[in-house]
Short mmCIF file of C-alpha atoms and ligand atoms in Angstrom, two decimals:
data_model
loop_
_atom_site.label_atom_id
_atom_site.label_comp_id
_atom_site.label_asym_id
_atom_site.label_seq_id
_atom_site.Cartn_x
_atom_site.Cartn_y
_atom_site.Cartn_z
CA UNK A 1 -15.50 -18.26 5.21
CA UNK A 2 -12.30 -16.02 5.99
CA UNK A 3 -11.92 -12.37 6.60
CA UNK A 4 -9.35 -11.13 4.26
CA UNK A 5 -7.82 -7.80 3.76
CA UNK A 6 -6.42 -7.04 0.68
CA UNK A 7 -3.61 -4.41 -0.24
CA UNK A 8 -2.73 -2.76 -3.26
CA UNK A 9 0.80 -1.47 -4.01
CA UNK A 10 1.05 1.45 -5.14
CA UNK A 11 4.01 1.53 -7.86
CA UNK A 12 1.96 -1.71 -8.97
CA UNK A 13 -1.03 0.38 -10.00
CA UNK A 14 0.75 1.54 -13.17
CA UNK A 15 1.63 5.78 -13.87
CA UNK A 16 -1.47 7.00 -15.27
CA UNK A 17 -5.31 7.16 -14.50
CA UNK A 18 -5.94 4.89 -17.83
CA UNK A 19 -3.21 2.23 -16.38
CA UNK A 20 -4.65 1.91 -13.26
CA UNK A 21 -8.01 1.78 -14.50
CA UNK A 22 -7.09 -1.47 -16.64
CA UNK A 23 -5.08 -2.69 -13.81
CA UNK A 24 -7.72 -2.12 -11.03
CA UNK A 25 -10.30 -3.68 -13.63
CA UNK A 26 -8.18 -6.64 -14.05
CA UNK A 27 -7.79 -7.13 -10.06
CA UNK A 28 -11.67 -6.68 -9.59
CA UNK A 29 -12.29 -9.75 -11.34
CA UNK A 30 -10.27 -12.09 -8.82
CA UNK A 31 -11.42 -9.46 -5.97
CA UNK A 32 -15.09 -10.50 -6.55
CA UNK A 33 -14.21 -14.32 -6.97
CA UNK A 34 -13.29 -14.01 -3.37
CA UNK A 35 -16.43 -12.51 -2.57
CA UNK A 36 -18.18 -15.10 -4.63
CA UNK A 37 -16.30 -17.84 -2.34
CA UNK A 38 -17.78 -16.26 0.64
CA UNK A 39 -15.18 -14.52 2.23
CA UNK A 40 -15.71 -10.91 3.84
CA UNK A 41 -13.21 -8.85 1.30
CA UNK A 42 -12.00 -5.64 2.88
CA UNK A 43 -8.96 -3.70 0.56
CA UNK A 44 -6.79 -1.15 1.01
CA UNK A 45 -4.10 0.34 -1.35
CA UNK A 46 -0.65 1.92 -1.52
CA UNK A 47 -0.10 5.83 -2.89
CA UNK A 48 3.10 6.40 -3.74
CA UNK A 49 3.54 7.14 -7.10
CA UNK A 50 0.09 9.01 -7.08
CA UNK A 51 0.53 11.20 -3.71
CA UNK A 52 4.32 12.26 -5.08
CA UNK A 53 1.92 13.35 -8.66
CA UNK A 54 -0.79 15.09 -6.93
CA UNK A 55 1.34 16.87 -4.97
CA UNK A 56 3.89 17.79 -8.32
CA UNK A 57 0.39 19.10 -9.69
CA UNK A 58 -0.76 21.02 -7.31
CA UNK A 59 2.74 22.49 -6.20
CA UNK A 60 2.91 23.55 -10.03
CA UNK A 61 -0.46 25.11 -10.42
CA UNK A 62 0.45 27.43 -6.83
CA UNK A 63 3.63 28.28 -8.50
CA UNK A 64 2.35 29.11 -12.05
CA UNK A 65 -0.77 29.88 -11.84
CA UNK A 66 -1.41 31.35 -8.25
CA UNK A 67 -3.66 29.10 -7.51
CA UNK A 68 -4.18 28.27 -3.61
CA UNK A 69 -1.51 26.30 -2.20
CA UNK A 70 -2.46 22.67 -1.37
CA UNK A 71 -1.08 20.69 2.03
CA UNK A 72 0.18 17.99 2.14
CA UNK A 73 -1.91 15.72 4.32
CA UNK A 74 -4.86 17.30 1.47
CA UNK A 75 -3.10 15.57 -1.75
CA UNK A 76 -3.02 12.36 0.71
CA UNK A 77 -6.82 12.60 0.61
CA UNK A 78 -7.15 13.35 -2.90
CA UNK A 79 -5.02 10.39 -3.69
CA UNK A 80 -7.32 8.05 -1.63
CA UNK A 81 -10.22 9.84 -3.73
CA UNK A 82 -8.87 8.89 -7.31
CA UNK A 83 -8.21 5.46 -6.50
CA UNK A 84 -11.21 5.01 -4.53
CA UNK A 85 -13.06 5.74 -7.02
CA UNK A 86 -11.29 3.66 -9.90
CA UNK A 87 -11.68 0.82 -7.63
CA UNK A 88 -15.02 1.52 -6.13
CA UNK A 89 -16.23 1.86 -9.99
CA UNK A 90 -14.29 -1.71 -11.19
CA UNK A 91 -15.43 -3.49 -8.50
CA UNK A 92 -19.33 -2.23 -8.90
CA UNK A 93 -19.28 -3.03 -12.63
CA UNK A 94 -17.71 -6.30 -11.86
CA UNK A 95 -20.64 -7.16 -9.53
CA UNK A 96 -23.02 -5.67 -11.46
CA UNK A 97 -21.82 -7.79 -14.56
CA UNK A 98 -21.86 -11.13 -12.53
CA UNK A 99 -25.36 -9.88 -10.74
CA UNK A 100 -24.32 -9.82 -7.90
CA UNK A 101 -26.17 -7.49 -4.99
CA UNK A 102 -23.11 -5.85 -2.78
CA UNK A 103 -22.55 -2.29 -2.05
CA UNK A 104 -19.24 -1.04 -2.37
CA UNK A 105 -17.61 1.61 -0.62
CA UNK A 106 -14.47 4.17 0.15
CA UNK A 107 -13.75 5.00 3.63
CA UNK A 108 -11.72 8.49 3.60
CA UNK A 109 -9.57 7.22 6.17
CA UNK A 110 -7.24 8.93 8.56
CA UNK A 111 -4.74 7.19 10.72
CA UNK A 112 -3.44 8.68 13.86
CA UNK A 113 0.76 8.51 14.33
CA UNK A 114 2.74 10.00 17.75
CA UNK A 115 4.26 13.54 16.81
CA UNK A 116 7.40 12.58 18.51
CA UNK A 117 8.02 9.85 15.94
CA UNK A 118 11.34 9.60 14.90
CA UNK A 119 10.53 8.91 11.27
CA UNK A 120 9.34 13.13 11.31
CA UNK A 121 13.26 13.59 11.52
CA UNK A 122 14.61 11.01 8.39
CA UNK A 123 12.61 10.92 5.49
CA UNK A 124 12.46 7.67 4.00
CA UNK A 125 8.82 6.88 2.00
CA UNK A 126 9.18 7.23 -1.58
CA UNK A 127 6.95 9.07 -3.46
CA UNK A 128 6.53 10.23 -6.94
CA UNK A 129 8.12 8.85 -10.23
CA UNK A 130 11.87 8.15 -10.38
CA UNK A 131 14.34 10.22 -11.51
CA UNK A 132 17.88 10.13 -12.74
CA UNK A 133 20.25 10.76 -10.10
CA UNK A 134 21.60 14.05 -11.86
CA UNK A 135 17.94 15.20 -11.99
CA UNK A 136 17.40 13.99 -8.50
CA UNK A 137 20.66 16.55 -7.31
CA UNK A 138 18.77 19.45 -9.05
CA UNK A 139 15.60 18.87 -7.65
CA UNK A 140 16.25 18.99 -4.62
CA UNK A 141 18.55 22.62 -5.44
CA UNK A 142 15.49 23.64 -6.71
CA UNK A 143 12.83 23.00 -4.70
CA UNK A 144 14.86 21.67 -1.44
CA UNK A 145 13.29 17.73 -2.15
CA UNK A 146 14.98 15.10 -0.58
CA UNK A 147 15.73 12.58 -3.07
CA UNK A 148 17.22 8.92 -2.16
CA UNK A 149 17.75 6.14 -4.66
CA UNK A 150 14.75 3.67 -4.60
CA UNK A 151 15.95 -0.42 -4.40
CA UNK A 152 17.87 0.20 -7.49
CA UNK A 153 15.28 1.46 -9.41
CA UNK A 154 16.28 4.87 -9.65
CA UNK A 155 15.86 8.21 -7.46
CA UNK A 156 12.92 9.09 -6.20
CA UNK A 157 11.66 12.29 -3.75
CA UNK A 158 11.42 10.77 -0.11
CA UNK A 159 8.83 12.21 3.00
CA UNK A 160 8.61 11.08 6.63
CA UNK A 161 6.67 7.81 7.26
CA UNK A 162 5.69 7.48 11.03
CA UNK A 163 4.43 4.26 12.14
CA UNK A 164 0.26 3.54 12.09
CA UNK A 165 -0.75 3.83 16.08
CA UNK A 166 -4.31 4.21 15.49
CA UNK A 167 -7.29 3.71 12.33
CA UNK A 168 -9.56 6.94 13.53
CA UNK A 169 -12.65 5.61 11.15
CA UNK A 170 -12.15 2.11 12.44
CA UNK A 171 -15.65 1.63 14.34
CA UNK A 172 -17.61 2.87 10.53
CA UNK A 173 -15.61 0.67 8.60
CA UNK A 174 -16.37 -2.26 11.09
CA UNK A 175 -20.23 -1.51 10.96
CA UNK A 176 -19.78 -1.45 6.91
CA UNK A 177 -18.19 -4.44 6.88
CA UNK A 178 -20.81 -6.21 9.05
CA UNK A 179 -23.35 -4.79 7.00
CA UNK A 180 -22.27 -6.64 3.67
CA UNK A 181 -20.20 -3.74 2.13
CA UNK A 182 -17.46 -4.42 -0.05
CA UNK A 183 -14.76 -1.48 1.92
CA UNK A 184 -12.33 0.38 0.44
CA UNK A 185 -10.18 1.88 3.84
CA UNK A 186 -6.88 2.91 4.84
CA UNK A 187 -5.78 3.45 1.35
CA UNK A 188 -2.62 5.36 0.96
CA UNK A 189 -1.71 4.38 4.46
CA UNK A 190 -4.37 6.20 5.69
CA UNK A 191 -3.95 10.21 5.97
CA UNK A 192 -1.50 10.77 8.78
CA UNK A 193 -2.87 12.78 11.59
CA UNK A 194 -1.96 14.11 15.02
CA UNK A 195 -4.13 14.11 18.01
CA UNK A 196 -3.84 17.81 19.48
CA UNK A 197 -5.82 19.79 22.38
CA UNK A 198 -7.82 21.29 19.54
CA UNK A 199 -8.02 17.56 17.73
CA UNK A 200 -7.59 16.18 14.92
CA UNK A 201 -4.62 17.71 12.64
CA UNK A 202 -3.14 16.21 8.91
CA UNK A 203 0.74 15.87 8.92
CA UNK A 204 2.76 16.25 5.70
CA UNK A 205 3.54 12.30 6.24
CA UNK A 206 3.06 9.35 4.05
CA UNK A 207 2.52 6.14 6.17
CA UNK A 208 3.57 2.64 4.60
CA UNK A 209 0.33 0.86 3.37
CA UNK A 210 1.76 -2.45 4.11
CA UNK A 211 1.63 -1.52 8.34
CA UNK A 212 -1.60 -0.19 7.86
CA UNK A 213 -2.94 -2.52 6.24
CA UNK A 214 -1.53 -5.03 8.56
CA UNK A 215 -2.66 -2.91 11.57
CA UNK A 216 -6.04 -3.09 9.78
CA UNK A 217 -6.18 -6.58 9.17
CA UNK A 218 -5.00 -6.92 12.89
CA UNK A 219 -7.71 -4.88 14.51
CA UNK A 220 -10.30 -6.09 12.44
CA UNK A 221 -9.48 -9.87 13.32
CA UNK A 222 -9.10 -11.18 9.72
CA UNK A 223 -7.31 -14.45 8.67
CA UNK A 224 -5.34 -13.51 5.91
CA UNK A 225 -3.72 -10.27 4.97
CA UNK A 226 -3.11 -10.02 1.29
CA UNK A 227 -0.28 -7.70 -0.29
CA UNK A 228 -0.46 -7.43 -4.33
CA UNK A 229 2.78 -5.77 -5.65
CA UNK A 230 4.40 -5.92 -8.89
CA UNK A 231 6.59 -9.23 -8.47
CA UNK A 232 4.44 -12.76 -8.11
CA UNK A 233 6.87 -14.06 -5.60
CA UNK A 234 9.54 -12.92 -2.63
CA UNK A 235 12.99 -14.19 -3.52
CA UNK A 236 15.95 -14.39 -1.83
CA UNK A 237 19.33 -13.25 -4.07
CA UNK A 238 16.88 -11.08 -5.52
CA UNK A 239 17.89 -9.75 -8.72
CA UNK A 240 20.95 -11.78 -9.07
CA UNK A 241 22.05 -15.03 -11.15
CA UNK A 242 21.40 -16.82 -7.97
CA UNK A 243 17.84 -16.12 -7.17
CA UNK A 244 15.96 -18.04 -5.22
CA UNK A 245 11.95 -18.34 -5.04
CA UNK A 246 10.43 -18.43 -1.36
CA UNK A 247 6.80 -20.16 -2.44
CA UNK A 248 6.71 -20.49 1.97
CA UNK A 249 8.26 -18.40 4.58
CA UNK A 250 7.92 -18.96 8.35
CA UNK A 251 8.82 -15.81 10.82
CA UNK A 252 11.84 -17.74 12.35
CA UNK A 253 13.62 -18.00 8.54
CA UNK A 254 12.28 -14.44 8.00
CA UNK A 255 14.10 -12.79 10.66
CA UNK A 256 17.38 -14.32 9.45
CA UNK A 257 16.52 -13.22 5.72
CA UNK A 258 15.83 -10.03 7.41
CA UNK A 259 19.84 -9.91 9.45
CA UNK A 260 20.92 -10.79 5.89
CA UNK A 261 19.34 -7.84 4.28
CA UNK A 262 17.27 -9.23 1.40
CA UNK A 263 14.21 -7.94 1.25
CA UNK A 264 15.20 -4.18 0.49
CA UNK A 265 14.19 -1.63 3.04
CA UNK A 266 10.86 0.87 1.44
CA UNK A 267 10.11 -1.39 -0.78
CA UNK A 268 10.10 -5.66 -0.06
CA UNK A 269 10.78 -5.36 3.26
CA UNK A 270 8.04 -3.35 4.71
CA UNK A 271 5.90 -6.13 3.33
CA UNK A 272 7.74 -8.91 5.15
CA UNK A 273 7.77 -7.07 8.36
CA UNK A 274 3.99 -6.30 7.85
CA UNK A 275 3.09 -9.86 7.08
CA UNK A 276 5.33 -11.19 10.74
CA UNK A 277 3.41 -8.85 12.41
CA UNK A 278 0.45 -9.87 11.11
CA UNK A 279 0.93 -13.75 11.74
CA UNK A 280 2.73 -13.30 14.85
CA UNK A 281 -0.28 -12.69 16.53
CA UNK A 282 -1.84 -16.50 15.93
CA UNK A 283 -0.84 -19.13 14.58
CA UNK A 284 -4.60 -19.39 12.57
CA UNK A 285 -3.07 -16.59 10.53
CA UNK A 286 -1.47 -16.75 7.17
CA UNK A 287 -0.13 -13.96 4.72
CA UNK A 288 0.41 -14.10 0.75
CA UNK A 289 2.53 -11.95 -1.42
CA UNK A 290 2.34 -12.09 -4.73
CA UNK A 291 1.16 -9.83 -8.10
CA UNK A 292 -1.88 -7.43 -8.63
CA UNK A 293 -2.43 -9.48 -11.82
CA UNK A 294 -1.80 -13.09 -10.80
CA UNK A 295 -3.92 -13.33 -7.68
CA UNK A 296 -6.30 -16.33 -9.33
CA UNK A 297 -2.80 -18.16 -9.92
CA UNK A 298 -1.26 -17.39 -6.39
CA UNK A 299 -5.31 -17.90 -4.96
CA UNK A 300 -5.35 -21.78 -6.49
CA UNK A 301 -1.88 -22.15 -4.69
CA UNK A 302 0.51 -21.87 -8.18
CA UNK A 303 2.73 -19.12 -7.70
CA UNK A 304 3.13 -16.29 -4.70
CA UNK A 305 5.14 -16.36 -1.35
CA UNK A 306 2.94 -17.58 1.38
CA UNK A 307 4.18 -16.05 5.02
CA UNK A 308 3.15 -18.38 8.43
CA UNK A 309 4.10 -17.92 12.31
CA UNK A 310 5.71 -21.73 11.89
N1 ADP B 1 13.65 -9.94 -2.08
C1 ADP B 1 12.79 -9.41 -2.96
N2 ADP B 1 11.92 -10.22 -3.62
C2 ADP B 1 11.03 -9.70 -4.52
N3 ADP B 1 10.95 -8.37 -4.84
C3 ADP B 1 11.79 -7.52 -4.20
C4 ADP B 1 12.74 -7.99 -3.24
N4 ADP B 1 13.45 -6.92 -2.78
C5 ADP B 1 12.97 -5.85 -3.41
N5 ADP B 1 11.97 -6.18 -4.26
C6 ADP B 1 11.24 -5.17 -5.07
O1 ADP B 1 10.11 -4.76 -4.30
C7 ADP B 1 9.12 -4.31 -5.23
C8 ADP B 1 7.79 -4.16 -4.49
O2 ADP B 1 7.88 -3.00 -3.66
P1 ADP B 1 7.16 -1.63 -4.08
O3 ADP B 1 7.38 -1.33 -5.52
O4 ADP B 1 7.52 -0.63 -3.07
O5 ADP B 1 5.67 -2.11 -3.86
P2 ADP B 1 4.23 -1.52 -4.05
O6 ADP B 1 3.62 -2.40 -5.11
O7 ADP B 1 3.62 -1.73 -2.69
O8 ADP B 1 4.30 -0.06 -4.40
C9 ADP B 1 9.16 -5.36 -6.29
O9 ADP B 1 8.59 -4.92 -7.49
C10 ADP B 1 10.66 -5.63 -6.42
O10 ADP B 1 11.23 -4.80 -7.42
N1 CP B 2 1.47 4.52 1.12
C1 CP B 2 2.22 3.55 0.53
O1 CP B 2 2.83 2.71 1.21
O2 CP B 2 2.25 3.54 -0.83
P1 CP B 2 3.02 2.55 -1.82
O3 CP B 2 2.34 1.19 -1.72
O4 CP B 2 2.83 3.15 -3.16
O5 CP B 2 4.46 2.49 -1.41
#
């Protein structure tokens, strides 16, 4: 029996609520497989897209409506709330139809980051849909957005992304776990917070969901960290005629893939370095990247980039 955390990318979670419901149905199946092997199944999930559309939302409602203005940090919660709840909901039906007895859970995380971080000073998480890059240059007129193109994908609005130090709710979502609860934590990243003489306080931040996740899986002890994204595999050349498929990576071949610059920064290669850090720690660790909707394929060893220390 392993301890596996699970992440969900974000731009793999599809652009509307009925998308990611299918998609999050679809993933439930092969989650509860691995709970049906035995294995303690905790998940966490990416934001992107849905923070950047919460945030659009509620920006537009202030400005045509008059309705309260909403922070930041706040449409970081709201976003771990929707997709909580889609997967909360999938994964309950999905145990309920295979009658099985687990309770599942979301943990409104937070995640604490150092003020001082640089990242505060050079936006760089994308967030949001993606834009044309003449839209993207009137945007940011407009509204004074930062926009920077996203791996060649288009433009899309970009917010600081300070580095995970510390999972606040860690100790409750330990307990949970213990206690035979399917957990849903440190989705979105986790909400980014500061620790200040009077506490707690939310940051207009996004955090990367592959280092918390990775920081999770770290402090929790598990043996395999899991990232789902839109692509079954890591290649090398990727995107070009001469594409290459890495079905195994170790970290020494990683770091020169990394020199060489292909896995593209904010998108592939926050994953890689999340997965290194993760397996760095012991050699009994092992990390898998492949697709939200191929996980039974990449599970029985078919497709998916698996990531070792050696
Ligand atoms: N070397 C690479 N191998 C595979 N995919 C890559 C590579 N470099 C960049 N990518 C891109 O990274 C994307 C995954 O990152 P992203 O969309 O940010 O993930 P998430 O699903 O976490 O939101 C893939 O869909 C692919 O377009
Ligand atoms: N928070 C975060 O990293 O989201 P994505 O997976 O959507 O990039």
């Amino acid at each position: 029996m392993a301890k596996i955390v699970v992440a969900l990318g974000g731009n793999a979670l599809g652009k509307s609520p009925k998308e990611q419901m299918e998609l999050v149905r679809n993933t439930a199946k092969s989650l509860i497989g691995l709970v049906k092997a035995g294995h303690k199944v905790v998940i966490s999930h990416g934001n992107g897209p849905q923070v950047g559309a919460i945030n659009l939302g509620m920006n537009f409602a202030a400005e045509h409506d008059k309705t309260a203005a909403f922070p930041f940090p706040e449409c970081g919660a709201m976003s771990q709330g929707y997709i909580g709840y889609h997967l909360q909901q999938s994964l309950q039906n999905e145990l309920a139809r295979q009658q099985i007895d687990k309770p599942v859970i979301s943990v409104i995380t937070q995640v604490a980051v150092d003020a001082t971080d640089k990242a505060f000073d050079n936006p760089t998480k994308p967030i949001g849909d993606f834009y044309s890059q003449e839209d993207a240059r009137r945007i940011e007129q407009e509204k004074n957005y930062i926009f920077k193109e996203d791996a060649g994908r288009g433009y899309r609005q970009v917010v600081p992304s300070p580095r995970p130090v510390e999972i606040i709710e860690l100790s409750s979502i330990n307990t949970l776990i213990e206690n035979n609860n399917l957990v849903i934590a440190s989705g979105g990243g986790g909400v980014p917070v500061i620790k200040t003489d009077q506490g707690l306080r939310g940051v207009p931040a996004v955090i990367d969901k592959d280092k918390s996740s990775a920081l999770l899986a770290d402090n929790l002890d598990a043996d395999q960290l899991i990232i789902l994204t839109a692509v079954d595999e890591v290649y090398i050349n990727y995107g070009k005629t001469n594409q290459q498929v890495l079905k195994k990576l170790n970290s020494t071949d990683a770091d020169i893939y990394i020199k060489e610059g292909q896995f593209a920064p904010g998108s592939m290669l926050p994953k890689i370095e999340a997965c290194l850090n993760f397996v760095k720690k012991s050699n009994m660790r092992c990390a898998l990247i492949t697709s939200l909707n191929r996980l039974d394929d990449a599970l029985a060893g078919n497709l998916g980039t698996l990531i070792t220390q050696k």
